[in-house]
JSON list of C-alpha atoms in Angstrom, two decimals:
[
{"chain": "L", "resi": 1, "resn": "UNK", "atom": "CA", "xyz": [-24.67, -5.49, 21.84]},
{"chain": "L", "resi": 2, "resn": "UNK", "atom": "CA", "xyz": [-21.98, -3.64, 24.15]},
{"chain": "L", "resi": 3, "resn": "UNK", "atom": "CA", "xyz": [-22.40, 0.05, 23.93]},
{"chain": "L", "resi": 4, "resn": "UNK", "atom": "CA", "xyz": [-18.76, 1.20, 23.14]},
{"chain": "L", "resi": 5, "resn": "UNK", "atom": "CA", "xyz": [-17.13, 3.94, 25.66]},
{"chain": "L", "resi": 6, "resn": "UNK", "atom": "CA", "xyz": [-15.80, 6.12, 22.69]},
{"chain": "L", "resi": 7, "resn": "UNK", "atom": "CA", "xyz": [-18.46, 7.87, 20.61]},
{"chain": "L", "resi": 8, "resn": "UNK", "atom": "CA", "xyz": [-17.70, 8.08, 16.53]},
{"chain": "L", "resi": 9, "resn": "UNK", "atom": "CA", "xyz": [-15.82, 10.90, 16.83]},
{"chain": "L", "resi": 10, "resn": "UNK", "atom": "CA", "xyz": [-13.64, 10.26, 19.25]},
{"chain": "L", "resi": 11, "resn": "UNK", "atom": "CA", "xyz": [-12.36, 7.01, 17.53]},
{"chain": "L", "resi": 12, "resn": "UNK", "atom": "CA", "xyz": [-12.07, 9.14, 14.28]},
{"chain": "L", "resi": 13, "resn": "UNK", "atom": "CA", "xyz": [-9.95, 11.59, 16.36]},
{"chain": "L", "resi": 14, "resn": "UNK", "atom": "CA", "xyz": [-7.86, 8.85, 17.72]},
{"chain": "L", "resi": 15, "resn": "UNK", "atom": "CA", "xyz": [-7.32, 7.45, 14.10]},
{"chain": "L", "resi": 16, "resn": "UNK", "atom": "CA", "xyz": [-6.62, 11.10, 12.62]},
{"chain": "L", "resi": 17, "resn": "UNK", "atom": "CA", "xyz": [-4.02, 10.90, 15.70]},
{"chain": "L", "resi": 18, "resn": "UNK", "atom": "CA", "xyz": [-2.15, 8.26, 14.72]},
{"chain": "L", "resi": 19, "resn": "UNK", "atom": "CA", "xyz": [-2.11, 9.21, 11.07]},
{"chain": "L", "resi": 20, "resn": "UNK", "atom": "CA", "xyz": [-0.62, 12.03, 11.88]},
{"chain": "L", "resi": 21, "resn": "UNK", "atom": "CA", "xyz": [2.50, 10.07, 13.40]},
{"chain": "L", "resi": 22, "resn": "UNK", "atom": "CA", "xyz": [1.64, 9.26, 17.16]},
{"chain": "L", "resi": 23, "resn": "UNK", "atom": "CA", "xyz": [3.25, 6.10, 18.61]},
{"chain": "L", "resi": 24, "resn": "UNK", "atom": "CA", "xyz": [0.81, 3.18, 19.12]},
{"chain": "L", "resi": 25, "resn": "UNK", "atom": "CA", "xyz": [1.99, 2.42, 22.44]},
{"chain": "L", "resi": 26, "resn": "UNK", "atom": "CA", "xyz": [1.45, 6.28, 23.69]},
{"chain": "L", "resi": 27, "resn": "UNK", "atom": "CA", "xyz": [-2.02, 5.94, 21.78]},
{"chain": "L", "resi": 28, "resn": "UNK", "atom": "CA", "xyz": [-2.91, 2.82, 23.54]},
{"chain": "L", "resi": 29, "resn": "UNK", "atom": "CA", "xyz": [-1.63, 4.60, 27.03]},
{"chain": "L", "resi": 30, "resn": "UNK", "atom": "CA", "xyz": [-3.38, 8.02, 26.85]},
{"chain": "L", "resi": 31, "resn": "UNK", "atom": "CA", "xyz": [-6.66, 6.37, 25.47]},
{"chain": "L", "resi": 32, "resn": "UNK", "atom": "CA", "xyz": [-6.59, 2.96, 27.41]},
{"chain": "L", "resi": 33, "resn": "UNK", "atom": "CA", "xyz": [-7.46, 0.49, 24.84]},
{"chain": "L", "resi": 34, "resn": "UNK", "atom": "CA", "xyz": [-5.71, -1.92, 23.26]},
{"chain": "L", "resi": 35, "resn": "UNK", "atom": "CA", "xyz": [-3.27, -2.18, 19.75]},
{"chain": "L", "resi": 36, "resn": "UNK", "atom": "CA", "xyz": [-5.67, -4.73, 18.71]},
{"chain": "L", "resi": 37, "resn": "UNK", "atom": "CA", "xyz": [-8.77, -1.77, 19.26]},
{"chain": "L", "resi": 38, "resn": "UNK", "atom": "CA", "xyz": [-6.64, 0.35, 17.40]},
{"chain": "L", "resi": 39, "resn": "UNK", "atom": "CA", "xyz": [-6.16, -1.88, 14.36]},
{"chain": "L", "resi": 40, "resn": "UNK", "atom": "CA", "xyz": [-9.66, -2.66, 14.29]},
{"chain": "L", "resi": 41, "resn": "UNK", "atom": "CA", "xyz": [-11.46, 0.64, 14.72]},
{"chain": "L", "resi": 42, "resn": "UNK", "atom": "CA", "xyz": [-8.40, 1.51, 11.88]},
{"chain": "L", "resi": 43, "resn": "UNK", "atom": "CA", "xyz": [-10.06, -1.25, 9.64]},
{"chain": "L", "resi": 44, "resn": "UNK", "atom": "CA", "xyz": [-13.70, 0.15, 10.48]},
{"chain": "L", "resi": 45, "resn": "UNK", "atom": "CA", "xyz": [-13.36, 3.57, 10.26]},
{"chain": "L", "resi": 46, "resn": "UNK", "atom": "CA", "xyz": [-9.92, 4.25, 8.62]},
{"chain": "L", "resi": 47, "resn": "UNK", "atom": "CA", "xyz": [-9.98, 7.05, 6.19]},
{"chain": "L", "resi": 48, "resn": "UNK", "atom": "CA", "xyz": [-13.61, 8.42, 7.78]},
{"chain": "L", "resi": 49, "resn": "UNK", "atom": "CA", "xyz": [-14.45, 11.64, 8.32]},
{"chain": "L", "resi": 50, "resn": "UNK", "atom": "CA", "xyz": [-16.54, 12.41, 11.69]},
{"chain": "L", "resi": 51, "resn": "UNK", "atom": "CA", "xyz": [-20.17, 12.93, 9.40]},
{"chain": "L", "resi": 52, "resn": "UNK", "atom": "CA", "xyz": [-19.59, 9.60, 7.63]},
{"chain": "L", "resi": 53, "resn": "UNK", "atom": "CA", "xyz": [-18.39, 7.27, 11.25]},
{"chain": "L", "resi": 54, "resn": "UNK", "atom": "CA", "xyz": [-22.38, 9.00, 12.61]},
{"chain": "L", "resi": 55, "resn": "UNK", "atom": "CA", "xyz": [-23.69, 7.97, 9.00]},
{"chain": "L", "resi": 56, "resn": "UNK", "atom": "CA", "xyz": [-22.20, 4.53, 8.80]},
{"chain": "L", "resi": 57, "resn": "UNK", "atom": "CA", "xyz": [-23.20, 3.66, 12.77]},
{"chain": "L", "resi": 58, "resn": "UNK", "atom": "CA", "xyz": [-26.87, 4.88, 11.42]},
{"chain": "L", "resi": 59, "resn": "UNK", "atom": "CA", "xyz": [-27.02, 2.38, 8.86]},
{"chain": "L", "resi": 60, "resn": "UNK", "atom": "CA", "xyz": [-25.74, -0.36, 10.86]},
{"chain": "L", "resi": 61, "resn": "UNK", "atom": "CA", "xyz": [-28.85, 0.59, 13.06]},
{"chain": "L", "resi": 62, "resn": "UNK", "atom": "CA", "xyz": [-31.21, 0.29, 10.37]},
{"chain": "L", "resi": 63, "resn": "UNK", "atom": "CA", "xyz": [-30.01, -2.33, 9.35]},
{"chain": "L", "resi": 64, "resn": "UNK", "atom": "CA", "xyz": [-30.12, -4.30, 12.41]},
{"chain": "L", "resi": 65, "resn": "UNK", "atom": "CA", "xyz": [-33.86, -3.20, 12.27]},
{"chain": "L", "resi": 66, "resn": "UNK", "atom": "CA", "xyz": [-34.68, -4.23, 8.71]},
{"chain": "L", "resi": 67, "resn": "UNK", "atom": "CA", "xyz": [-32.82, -7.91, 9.28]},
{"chain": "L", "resi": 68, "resn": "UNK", "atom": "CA", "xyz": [-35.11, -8.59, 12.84]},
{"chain": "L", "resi": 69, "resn": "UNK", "atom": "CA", "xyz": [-38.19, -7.34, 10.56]},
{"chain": "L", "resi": 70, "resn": "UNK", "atom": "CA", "xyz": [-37.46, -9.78, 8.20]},
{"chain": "L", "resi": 71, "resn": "UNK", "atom": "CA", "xyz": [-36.90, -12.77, 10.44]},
{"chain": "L", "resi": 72, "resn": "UNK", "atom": "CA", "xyz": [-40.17, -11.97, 12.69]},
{"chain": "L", "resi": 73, "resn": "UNK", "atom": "CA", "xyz": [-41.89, -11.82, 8.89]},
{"chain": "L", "resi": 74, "resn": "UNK", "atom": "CA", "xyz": [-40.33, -15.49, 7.83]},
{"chain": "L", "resi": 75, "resn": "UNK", "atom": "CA", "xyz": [-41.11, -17.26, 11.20]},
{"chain": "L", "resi": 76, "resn": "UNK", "atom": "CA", "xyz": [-44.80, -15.79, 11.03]},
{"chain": "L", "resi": 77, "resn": "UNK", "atom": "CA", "xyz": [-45.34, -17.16, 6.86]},
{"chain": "L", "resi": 78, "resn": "UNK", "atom": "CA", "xyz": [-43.84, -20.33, 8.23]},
{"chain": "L", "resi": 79, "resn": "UNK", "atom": "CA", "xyz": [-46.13, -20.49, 11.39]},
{"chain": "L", "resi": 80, "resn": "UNK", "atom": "CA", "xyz": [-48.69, -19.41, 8.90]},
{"chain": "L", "resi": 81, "resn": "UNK", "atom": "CA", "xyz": [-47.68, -22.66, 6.55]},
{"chain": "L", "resi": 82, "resn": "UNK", "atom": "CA", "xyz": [-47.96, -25.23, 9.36]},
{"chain": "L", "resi": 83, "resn": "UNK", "atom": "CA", "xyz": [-51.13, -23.86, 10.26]},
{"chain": "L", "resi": 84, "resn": "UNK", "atom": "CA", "xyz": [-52.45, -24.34, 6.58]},
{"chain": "L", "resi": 85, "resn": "UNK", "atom": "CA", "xyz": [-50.64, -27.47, 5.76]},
{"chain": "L", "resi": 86, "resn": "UNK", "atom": "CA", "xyz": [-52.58, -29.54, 8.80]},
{"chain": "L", "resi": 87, "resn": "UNK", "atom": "CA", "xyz": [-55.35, -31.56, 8.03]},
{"chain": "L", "resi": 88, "resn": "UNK", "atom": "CA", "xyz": [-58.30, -31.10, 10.62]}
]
C-alpha cells in the first residue's frame, strides 16, 4: 500500500482548515493535492479529532493483520483437507 505524504494530523489540520471557511482551490494550491483528495480525506476523516485519525489508522493496521492471519489459517485447513482426503 502507498505510504501517504501527509501524516493524520496534518490531513485533520487541512480538514479543520477548510471548515473553518478556506477556499478549496487555495487549499488544493498551498497543500498540492487535489479537490478530489480533499473530498475524500473529508469523507475519511471528516469530523475527527487528531487522537481518533492515529486511532482509526491503528485499527486499519490491525486489521490488515488479523484478515492475512485468517487467510494464511484457511489455505493451511484446506491444504490440510487435501492432504487427508487422498487415498494412498
Amino acid at each position: 500500500m502507498k505510504k501517504s505524504r501527509f501524516t493524520e494530523a496534518q490531513i485533520v489540520a487541512v480538514l479543520h482548515e477548510w471548515d473553518a471557511g478556506a477556499k478549496t482551490a487555495d487549499l488544493v494550491r498551498r497543500h498540492g493535492v487535489t479537490e478530489q483528495t480533499l473530498y475524500r480525506w473529508k469523507k475519511k476523516y471528516g469530523g475527527l479529532q487528531v487522537s481518533e485519525a492515529k486511532r482509526l489508522k491503528a485499527l486499519e493496521e490491525e486489521n490488515r493483520q488479523l484478515k492475512r492471519l485468517v487467510a494464511d489459517q484457511a489455505l493451511n485447513l484446506q491444504v490440510v483437507k487435501d492432504l487427508l482426503g487422498k487415498k494412498w
